[in-house]
Structures are given as C-alpha cells and as structure tokens.
Tab-separated table of C-alpha atoms in Angstrom:
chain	number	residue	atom	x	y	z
A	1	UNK	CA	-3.209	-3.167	29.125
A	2	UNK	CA	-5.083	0.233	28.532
A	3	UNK	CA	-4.934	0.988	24.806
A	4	UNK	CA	-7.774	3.109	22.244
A	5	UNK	CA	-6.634	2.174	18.519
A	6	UNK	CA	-8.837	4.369	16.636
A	7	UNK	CA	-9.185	4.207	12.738
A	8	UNK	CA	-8.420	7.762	12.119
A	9	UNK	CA	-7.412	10.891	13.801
A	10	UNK	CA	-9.747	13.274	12.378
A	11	UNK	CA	-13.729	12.840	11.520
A	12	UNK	CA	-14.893	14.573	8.248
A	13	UNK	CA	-15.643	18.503	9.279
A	14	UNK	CA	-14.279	17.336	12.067
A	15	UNK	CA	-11.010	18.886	14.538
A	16	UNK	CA	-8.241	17.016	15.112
A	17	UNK	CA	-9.151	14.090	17.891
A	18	UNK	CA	-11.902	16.112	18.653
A	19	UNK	CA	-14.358	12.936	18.484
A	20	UNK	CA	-12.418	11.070	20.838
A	21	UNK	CA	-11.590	13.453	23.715
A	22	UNK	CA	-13.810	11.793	26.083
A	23	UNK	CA	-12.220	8.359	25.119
A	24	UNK	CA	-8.232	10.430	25.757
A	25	UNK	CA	-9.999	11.782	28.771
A	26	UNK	CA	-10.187	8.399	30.294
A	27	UNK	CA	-8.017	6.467	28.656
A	28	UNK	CA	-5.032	9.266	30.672
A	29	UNK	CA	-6.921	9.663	33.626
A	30	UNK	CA	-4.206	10.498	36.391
A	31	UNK	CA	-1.085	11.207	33.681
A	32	UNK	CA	-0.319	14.165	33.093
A	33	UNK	CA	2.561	13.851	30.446
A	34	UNK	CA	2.755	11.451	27.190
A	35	UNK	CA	5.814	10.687	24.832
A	36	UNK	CA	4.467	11.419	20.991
A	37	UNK	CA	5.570	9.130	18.676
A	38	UNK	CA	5.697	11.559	15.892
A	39	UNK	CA	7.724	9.098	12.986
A	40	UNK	CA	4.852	8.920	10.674
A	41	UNK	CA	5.001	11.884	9.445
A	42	UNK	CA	1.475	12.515	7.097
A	43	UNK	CA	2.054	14.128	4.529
A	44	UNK	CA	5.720	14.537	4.976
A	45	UNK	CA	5.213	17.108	7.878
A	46	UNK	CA	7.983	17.584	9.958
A	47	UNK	CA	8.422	15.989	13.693
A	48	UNK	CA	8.625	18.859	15.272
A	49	UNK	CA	5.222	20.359	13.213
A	50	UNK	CA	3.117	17.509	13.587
A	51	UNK	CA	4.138	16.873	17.761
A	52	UNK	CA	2.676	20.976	18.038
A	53	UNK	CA	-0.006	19.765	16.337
A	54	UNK	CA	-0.517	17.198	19.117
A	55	UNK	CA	0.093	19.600	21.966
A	56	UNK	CA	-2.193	21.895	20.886
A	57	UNK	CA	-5.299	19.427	21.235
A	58	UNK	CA	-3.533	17.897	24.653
A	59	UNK	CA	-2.954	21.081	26.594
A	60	UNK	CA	-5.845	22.421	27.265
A	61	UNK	CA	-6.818	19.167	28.730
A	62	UNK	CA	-3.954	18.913	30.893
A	63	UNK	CA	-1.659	16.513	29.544
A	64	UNK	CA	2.200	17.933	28.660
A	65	UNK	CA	3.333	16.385	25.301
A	66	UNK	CA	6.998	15.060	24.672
A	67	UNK	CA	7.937	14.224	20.630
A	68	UNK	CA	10.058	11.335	21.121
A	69	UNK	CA	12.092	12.704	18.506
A	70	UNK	CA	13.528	15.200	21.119
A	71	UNK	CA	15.788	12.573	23.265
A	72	UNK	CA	18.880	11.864	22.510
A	73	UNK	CA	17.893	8.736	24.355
A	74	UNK	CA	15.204	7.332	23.339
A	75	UNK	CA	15.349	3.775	24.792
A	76	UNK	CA	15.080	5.721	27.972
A	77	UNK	CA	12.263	8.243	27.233
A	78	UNK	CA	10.259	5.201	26.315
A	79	UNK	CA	11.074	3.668	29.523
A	80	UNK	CA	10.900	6.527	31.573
A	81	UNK	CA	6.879	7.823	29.688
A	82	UNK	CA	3.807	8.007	31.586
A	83	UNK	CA	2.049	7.113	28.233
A	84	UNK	CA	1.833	7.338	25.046
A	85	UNK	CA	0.575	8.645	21.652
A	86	UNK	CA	1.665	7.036	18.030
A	87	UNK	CA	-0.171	9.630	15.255
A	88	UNK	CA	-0.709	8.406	11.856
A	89	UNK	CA	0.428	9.004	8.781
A	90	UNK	CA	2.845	6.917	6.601
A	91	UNK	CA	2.929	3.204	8.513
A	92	UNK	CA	6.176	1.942	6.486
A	93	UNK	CA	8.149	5.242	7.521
A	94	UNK	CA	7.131	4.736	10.985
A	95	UNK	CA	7.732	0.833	11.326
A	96	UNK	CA	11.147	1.297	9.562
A	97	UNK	CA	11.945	4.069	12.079
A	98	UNK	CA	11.287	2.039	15.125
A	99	UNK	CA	12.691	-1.225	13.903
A	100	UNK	CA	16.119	1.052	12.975
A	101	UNK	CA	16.181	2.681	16.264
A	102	UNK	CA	15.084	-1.048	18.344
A	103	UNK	CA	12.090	0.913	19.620
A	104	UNK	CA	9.131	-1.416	18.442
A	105	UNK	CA	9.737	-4.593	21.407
A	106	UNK	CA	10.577	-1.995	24.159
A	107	UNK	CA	7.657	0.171	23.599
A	108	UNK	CA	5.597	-3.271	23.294
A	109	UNK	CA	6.657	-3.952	26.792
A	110	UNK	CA	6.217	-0.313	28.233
A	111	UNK	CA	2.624	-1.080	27.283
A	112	UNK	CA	2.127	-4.569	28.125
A	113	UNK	CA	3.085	-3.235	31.771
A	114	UNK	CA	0.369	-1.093	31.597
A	115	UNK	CA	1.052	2.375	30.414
A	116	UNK	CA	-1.571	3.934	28.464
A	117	UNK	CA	-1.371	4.178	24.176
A	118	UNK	CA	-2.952	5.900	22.088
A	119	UNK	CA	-2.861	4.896	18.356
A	120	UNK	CA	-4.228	6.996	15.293
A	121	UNK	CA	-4.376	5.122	11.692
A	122	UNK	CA	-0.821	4.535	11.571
A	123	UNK	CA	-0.612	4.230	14.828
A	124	UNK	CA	-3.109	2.033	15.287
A	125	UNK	CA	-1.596	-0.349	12.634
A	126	UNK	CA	1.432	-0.814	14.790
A	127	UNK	CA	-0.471	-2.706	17.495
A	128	UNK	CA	-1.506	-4.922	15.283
A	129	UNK	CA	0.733	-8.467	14.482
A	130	UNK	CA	1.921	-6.864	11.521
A	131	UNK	CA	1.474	-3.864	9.116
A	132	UNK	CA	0.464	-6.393	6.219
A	133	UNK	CA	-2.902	-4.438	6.234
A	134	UNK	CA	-2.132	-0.868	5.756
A	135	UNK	CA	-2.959	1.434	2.817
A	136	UNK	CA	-0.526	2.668	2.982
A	137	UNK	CA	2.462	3.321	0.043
A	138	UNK	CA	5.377	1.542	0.380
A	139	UNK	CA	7.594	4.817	0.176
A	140	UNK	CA	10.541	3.336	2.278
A	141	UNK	CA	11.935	-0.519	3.045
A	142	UNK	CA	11.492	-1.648	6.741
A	143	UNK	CA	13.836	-4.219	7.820
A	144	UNK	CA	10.605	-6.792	8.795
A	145	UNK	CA	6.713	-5.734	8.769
A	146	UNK	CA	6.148	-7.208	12.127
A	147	UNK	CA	4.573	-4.910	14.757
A	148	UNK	CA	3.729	-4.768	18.264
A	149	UNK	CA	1.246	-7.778	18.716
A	150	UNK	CA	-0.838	-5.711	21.367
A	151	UNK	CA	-3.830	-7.471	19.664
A	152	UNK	CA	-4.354	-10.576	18.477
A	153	UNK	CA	-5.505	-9.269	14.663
A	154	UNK	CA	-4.006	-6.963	12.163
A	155	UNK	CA	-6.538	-3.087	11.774
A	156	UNK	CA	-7.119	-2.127	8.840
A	157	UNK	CA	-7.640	1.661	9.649
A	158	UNK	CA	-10.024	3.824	7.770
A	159	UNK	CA	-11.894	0.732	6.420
A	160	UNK	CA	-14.053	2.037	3.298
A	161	UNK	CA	-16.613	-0.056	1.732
A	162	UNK	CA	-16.952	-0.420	-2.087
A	163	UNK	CA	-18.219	2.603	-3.823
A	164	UNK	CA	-20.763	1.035	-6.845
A	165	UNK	CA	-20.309	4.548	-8.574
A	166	UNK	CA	-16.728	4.322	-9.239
A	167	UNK	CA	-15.772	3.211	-13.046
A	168	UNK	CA	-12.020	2.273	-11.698
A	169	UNK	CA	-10.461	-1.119	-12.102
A	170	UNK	CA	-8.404	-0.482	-8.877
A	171	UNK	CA	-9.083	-3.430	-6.202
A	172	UNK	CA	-11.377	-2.323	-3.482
A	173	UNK	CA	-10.283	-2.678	-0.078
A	174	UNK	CA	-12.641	-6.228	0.338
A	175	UNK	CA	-10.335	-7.642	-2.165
A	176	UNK	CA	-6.981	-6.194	-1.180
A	177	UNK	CA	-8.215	-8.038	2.290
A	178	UNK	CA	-9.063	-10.793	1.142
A	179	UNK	CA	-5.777	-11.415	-1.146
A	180	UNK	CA	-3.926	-10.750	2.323
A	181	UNK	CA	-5.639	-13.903	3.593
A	182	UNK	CA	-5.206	-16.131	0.834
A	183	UNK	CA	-1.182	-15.405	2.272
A	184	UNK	CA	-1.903	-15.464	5.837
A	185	UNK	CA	-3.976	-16.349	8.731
A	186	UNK	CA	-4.498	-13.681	10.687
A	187	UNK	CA	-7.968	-11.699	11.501
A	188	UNK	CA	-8.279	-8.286	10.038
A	189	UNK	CA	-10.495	-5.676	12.004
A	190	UNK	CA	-11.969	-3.229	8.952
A	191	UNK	CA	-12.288	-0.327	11.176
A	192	UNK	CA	-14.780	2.208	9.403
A	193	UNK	CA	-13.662	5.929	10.695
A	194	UNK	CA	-15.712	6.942	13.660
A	195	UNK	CA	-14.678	3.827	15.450
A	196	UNK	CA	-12.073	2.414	17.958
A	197	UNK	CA	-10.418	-0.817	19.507
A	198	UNK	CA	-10.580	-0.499	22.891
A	199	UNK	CA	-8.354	-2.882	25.194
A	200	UNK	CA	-8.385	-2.514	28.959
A	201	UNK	CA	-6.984	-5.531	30.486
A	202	UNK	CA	-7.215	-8.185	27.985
A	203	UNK	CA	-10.803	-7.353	27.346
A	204	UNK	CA	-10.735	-6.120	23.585
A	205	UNK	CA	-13.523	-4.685	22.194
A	206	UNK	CA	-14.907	-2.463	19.333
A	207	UNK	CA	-16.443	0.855	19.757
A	208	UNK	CA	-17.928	3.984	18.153
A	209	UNK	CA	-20.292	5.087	15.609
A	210	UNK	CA	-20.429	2.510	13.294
A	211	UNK	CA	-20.489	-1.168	12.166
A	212	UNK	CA	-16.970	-3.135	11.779
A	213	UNK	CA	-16.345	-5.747	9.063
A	214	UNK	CA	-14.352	-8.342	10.115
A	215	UNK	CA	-12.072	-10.939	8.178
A	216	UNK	CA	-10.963	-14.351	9.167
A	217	UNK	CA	-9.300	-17.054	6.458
A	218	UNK	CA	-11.928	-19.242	5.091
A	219	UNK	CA	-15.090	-17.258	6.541
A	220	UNK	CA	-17.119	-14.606	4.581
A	221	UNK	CA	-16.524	-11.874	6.195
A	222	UNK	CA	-19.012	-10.264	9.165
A	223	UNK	CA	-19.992	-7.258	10.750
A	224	UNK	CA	-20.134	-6.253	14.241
A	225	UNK	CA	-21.757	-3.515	16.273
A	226	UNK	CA	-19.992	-1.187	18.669
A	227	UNK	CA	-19.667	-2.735	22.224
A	228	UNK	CA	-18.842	-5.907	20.897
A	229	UNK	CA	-16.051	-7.974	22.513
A	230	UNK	CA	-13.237	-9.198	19.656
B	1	UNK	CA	13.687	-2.105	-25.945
B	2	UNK	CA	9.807	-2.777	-26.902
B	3	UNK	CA	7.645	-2.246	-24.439
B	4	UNK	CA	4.139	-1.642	-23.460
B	5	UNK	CA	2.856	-0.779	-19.478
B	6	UNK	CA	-0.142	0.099	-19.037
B	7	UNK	CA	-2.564	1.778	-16.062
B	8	UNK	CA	-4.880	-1.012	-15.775
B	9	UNK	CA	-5.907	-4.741	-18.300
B	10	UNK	CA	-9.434	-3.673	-17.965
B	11	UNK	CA	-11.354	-0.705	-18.636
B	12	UNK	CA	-14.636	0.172	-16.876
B	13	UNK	CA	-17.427	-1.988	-18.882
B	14	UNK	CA	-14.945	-3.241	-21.102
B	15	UNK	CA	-13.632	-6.853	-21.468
B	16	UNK	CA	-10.065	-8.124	-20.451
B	17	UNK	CA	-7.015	-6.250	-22.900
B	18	UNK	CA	-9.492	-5.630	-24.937
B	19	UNK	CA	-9.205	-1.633	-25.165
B	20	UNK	CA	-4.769	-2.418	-25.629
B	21	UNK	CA	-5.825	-4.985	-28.315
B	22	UNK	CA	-4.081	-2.706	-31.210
B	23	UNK	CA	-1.336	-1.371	-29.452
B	24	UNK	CA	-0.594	-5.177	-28.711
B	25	UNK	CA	-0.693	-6.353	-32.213
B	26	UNK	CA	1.893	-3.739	-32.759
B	27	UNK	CA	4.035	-4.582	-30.057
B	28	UNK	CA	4.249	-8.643	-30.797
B	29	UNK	CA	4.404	-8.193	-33.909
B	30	UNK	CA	5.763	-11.231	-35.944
B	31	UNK	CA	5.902	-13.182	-32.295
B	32	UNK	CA	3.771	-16.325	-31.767
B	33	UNK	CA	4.118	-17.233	-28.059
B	34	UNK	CA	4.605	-15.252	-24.990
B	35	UNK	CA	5.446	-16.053	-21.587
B	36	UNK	CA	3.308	-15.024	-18.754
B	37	UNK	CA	4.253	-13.813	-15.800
B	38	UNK	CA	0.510	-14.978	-13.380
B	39	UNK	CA	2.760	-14.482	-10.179
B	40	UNK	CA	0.674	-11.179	-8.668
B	41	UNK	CA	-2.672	-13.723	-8.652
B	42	UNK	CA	-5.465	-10.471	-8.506
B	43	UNK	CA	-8.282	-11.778	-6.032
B	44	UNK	CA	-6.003	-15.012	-5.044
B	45	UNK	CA	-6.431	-16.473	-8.400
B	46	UNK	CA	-4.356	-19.107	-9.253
B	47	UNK	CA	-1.503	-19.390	-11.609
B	48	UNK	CA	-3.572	-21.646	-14.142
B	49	UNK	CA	-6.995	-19.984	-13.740
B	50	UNK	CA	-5.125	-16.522	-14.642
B	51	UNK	CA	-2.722	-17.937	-17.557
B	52	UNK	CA	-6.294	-19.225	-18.944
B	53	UNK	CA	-7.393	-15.802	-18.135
B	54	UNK	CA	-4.624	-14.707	-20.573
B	55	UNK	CA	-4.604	-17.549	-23.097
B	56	UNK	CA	-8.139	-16.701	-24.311
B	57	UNK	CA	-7.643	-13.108	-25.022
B	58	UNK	CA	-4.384	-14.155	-27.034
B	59	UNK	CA	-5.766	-17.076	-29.137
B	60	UNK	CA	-7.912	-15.167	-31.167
B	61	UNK	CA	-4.246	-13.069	-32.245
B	62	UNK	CA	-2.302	-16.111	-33.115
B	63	UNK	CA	-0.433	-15.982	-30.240
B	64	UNK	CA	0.427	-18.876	-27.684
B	65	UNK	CA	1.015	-18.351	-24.188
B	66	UNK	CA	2.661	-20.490	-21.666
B	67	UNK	CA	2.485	-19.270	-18.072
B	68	UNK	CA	6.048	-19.057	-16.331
B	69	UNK	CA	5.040	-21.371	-13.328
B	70	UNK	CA	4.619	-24.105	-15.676
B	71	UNK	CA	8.339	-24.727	-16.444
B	72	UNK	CA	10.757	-26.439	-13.945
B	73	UNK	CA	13.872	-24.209	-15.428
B	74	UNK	CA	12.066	-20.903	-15.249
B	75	UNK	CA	15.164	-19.093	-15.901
B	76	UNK	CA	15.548	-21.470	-18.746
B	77	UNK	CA	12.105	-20.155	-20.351
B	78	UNK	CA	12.581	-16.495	-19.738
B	79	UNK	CA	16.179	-16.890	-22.026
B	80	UNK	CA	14.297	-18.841	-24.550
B	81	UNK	CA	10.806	-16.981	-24.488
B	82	UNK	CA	10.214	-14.180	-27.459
B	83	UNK	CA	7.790	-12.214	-25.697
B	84	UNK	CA	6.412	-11.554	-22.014
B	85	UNK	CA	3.258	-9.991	-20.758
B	86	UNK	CA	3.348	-9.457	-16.811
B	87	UNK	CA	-0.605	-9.291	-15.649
B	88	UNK	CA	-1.813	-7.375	-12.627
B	89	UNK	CA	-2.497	-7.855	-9.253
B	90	UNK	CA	-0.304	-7.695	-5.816
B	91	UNK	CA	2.876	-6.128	-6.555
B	92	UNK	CA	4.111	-7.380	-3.024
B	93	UNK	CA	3.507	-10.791	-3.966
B	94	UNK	CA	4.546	-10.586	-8.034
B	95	UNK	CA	8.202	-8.803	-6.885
B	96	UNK	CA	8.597	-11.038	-4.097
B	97	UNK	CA	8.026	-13.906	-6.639
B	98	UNK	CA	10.287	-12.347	-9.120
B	99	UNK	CA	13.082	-11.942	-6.159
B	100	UNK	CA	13.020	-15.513	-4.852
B	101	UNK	CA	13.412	-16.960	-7.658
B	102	UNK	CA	16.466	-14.570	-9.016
B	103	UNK	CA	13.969	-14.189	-12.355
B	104	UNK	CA	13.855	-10.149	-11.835
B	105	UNK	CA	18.034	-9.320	-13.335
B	106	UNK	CA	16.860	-11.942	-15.906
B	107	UNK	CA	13.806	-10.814	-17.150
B	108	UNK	CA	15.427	-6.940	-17.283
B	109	UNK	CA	18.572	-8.529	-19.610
B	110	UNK	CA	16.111	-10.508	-21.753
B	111	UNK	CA	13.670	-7.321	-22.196
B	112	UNK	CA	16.491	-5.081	-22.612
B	113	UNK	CA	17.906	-7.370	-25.475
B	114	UNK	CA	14.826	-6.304	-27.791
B	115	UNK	CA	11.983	-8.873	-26.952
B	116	UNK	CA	8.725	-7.335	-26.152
B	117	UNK	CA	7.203	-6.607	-22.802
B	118	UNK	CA	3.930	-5.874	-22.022
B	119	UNK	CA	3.150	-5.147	-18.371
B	120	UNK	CA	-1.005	-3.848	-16.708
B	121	UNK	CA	-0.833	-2.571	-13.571
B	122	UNK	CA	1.363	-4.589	-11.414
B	123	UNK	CA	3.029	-5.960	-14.262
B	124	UNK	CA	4.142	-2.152	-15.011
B	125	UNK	CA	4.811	-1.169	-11.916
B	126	UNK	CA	8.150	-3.939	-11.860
B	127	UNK	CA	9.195	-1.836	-14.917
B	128	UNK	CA	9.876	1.055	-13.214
B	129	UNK	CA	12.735	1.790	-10.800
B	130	UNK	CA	11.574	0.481	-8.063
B	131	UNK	CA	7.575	-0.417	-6.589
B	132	UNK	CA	7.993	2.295	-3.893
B	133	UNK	CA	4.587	3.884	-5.356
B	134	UNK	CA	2.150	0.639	-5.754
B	135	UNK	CA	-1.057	1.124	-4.262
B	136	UNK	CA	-1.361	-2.352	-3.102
B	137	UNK	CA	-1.713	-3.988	0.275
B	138	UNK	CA	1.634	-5.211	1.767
B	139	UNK	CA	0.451	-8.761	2.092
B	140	UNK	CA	3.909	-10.207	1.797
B	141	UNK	CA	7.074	-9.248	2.318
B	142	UNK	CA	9.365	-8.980	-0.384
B	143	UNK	CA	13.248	-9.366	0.277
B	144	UNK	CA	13.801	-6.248	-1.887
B	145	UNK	CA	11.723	-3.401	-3.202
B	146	UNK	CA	13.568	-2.728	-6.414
B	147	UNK	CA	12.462	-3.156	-9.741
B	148	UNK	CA	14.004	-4.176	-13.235
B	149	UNK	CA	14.119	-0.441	-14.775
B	150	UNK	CA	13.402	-1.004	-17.705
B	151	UNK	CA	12.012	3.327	-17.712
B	152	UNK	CA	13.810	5.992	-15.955
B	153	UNK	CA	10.874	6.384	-12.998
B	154	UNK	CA	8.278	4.868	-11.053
B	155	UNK	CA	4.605	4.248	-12.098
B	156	UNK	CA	1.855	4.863	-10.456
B	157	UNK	CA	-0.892	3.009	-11.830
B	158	UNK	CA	-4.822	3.265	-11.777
B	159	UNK	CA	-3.852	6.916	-10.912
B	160	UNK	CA	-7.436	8.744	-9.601
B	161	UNK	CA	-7.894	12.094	-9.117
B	162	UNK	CA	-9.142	12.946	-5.313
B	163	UNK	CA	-12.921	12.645	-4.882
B	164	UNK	CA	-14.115	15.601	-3.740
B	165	UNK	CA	-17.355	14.247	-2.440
B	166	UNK	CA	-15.961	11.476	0.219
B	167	UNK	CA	-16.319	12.126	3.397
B	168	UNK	CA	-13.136	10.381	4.077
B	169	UNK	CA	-9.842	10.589	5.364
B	170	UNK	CA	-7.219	8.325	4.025
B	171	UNK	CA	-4.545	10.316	2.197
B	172	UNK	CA	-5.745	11.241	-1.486
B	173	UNK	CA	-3.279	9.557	-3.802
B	174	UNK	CA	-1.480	12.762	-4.413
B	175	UNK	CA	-0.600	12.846	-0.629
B	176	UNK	CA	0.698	9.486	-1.123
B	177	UNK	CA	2.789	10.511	-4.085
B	178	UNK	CA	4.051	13.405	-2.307
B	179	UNK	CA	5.053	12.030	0.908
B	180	UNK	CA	7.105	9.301	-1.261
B	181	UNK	CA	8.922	12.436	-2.758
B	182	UNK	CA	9.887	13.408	0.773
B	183	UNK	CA	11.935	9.897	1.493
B	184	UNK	CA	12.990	9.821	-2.592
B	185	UNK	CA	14.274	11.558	-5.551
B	186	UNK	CA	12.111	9.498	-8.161
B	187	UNK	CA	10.190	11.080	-11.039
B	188	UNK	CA	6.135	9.563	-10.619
B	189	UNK	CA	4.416	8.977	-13.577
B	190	UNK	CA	0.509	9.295	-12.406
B	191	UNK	CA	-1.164	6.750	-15.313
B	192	UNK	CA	-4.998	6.820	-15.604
B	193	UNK	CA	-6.495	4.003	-16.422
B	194	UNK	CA	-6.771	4.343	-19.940
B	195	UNK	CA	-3.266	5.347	-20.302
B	196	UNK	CA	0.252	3.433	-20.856
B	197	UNK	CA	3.745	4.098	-21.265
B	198	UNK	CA	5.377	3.039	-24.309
B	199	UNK	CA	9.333	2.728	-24.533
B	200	UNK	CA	10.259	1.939	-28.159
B	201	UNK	CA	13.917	2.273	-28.757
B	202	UNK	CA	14.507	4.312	-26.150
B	203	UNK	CA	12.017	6.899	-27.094
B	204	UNK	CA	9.366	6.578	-24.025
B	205	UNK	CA	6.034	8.369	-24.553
B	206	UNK	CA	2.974	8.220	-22.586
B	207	UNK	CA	-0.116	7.080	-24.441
B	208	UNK	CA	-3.461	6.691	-24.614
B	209	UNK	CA	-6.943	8.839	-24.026
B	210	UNK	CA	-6.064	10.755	-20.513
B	211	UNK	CA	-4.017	13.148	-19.309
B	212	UNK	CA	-1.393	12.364	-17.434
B	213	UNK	CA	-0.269	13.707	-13.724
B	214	UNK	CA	3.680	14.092	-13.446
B	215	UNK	CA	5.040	14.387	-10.042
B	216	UNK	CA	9.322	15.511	-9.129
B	217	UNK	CA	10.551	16.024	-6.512
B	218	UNK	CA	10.599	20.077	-5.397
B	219	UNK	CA	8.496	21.078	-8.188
B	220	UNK	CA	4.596	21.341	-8.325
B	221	UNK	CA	2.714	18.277	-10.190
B	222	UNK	CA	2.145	18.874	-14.037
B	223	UNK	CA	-0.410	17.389	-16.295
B	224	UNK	CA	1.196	16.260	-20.207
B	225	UNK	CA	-1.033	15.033	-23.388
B	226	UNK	CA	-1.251	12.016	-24.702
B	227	UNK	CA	1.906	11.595	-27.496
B	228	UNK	CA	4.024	13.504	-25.043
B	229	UNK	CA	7.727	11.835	-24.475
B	230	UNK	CA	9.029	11.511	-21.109
C-alpha cells in the first residue's frame, strides 16, 4: 500500500495542503490523474465547489483531478483511478455516502492493490477500522460505522490536547477517547495537526511536526515522535 | 409536561447540580423518589458509582433515587416511577441503551403524562427530536438516532462560542451546526452552559444566566434572553 493520512488539510495561516506538497509530490510520483472523493462536504460546500478547490492546489503540480461525483458510474471510476484523494469535512455524511453507493470495500481494494490515497481529516478517518473516533456531529445515520481497515487503529484527526484555561464542562478529547475504549479495543492514533500516517507497504509510521498521543485499552496513554513505526 | 434540560450538571468551579438546585426543587415538587437514567456513564463510570453520584446531591432534598439498571422489569419502573432525571455523558451510548431496551417510546409516554423530567447534557439532548447535534464521540453505534421529543427541536448542549485565539482547525461548533442544517430542517437550540430549557405545560422557555444562540435552517443564527419562549 502507498497511503499519507494526514490530520488536517490546512495548517493555521496556512494554504490549503500547502504543508504537505512534498509528501503529495511523492506519494503520486508517476500519476498524473486522481479520482476526488469529494462526499464530505465541510461546511456544507457543494461537490462540485470543494473538487475546484482540490484542482486548484493539484494542477499546477501536474496531477488532473476527477470529483467522483461526476460518473454516472462510479464502481467503475473507482476501478478504473490512478489514485486517489478523500478531503475532509463531515465523516458521517461521507461514510453514509459510500456505504449507500457500495463504494467503501471496492475502494478498500483499489488501494490494497496499490494505488495511491490521500486522506484529509475526514478522509483520513475512513482508513481507519471504524469512524468511532471522529469529532465529528452526527448530522446524518450511516447504515454501519465501519470503514476501510487500511490500518490497524482508528485516527483521531486534529487531536487537541486539554486547554487548562477553558471554564467548560464539555469532555476533552482524552476523555471522549478514553470512554471509546472502555467500549472497544481498538488503538486510537491522536494525530495533533501538522502530522501524518504514512503507510508504504505495510510499514506504517507517524510523521510531521509534532508528537502523537496514542491510546490502547488498559494502558495510559503515550506519546510518540515523528519517524516512529506504529 | 414538566420538564427541566439543561446545558451541562456542573458549572465551572461549582459542585454537581448544585447551580439547578432551585429550579429542581420546583420541578419535583411534592415527589420523593426519582428514577435515574446512569446509562451515558461520563468517563466510563459505572452505573452504581454514577447513581451514587446522583443519590448524594438528592438526599439532602428529601428525595430518593433508584438508578434504572437496578430493576429486572425496567419498563416496569419507568410506568411506576414519579420522576426521572437523565445525567450526562455519551449520548451514543445513553440512546443506544434507551433503544435496546425499547425504554425510549416509554419514557416519552410516561414524561408526556405529567411526571417530571430533568435531563444535563446528554440527558437533554434525548429530549429533543432527535441527537443529530451531540457533540460526543460515536463510540457505539446506536440502532436509531431519534429521540423521545419531548420539545419541538434539537439541543445543542455545552454550546461555546468559537475561540478566536486557537490555532486550530476542527470546525467551530457553528460550522457543525450549520452543516447539520444542510442534511436537516431542525430548529438548534445553542444552550450555554449555564442555561436550560424549561417546558412547563407546553409553554417552553429558555432559562438561565446566558444568552442563547438559535440556529434554522435558511436564516442567519439569532441570539434570545433569558425568559424568552421558544
């Protein structure tokens, strides 16, 4: 496999991807067309909207940029891609898109055999065993939270540590983790923004700018510096 | 109906209920035992450690409380109970509770029969139409997302204003509310801790020392007072 998972899209003051062009650069080396995965949707922005988005950072490094949303086939797009590019936004609109349309296994196998993906927040989440870990709002029903299973753990993207200056009651994302493991046994990744999973042939490991926290049933949790293998 | 749902049980620096203590008098009034609903386990906690949790804020007032998991007929208990207070925690896990058991229809008929309900957080967020706008982690997965209804909208508790200091770039929860409006037609009540709803006889009014942030769909987000009816 040849997959980056990063935790977010965009770095504060930041351009879109910008911080992870080199990482795109070789991650697509030799492709020069990906299928975006466009389903979503941040902020409620349209497919067609957020896939120009996409082509705007992609074609001035070559790559051509297909929203999936533009086949009437899809099955066959996905089989037929060079690579691919999930963006993030709203993880239970774009889980109960795939699982509707019987996307999720078949794009699991287009990567499995090799083909490059690219996964932002959302996107990332969908590589993952299951979508148990996102932040995200439950704004639609999926028919099943399972995901892709490209990696043996679940992301949680744009990991944030406790902020000792709030006066909220609001769980912080520790505890949200850890209640997750008190109802399953599966390791979390806390990916901080600035970093990325990077899996290229069955070697997994974590890279970027910053620690990662990670969580395992029955351990206090641990960080990690970049480089290290998962 | 009689009812009581507040943002949050705790407020910053204050101890358990303590800042709803009036506004609870009022609503059990004449009532000496309450069932409680421990099923959304904040932290992992378990059912007896959190309808302890419970019990000692309520002895002081006179008022017994027997936790739901301890009966072997729970639908038996929720026909016979006077009272209920739902605590917070993981919606996911509370509705998905609620659903396996077929206690959520019940609970709704017995509430909307007159006997008072007092829900914090998660607890408030099963009163509304459905729990499309928690905040919390999907950590299980519930058969159904809808809710008992008891007020014509959903809740969106330990609502918080976007920070404009973080350097961080998970969705605000504005965004959050917003994108639900995209995929819904739902009115949002945005309740800062501080806050509750109350629905006495119908008349619904939103209480306590914040404003609070109303969101429709196709209109821009509104701030009302406290004493303002809904």
């Amino acid at each position: 496999m040849n997959i980056v998972l990063a935790s977010t899209s965009t770095l504060f003051g930041g351009n879109y991807l910008e911080y992870l062009t080199e990482e795109i650069k070789i991650l697509y080396n030799g492709i020069d067309e990906i299928v975006f995965i466009p389903f979503a949707r941040p902020g409620g922005i349209s497919h067609e909207e957020y896939t120009e988005k996409v082509h705007a950072f992609f074609a001035p490094l070559g790559i051509r940029v297909k929203g999936l949303h533009e086949f009437d086939d899809k099955k066959a797009a996905i089989e037929s891609a060079q690579g691919f590019f999930t963006g993030g936004g709203n993880t239970f609109l774009l889980v109960k898109t795939l699982h509707n349309e019987n996307l999720m296994q078949l794009l699991k196998e287009n990567i499995e055999r090799g083909k490059p993906y690219l996964g932002c927040s959302a996107g990332s989440n969908i590589a993952g065993v299951n979508m148990k870990t996102t932040n995200d709002m439950p704004i639609v029903y999926p028919s099943s939270f399972d995901c892709m299973g490209l990696v043996p753990f679940n992301i949680n993207a744009h990991y944030l540590d406790p902020n000792p200056d709030l006066k909220h009651n609001g769980e912080t994302r520790e505890t949200r983790i850890k209640e997750f493991l008190t109802q399953n046994d599966v390791k979390v990744i806390g990916l901080r923004e600035g970093n990325w999973i990077r899996n290229k042939d069955g070697k997994i490991s974590v890279e970027g700018s910053e620690m990662t926290r990670v969580f395992e049933k029955n351990k206090a949790p641990y960080e990690v510096e970049p480089g290290t293998f998962l």
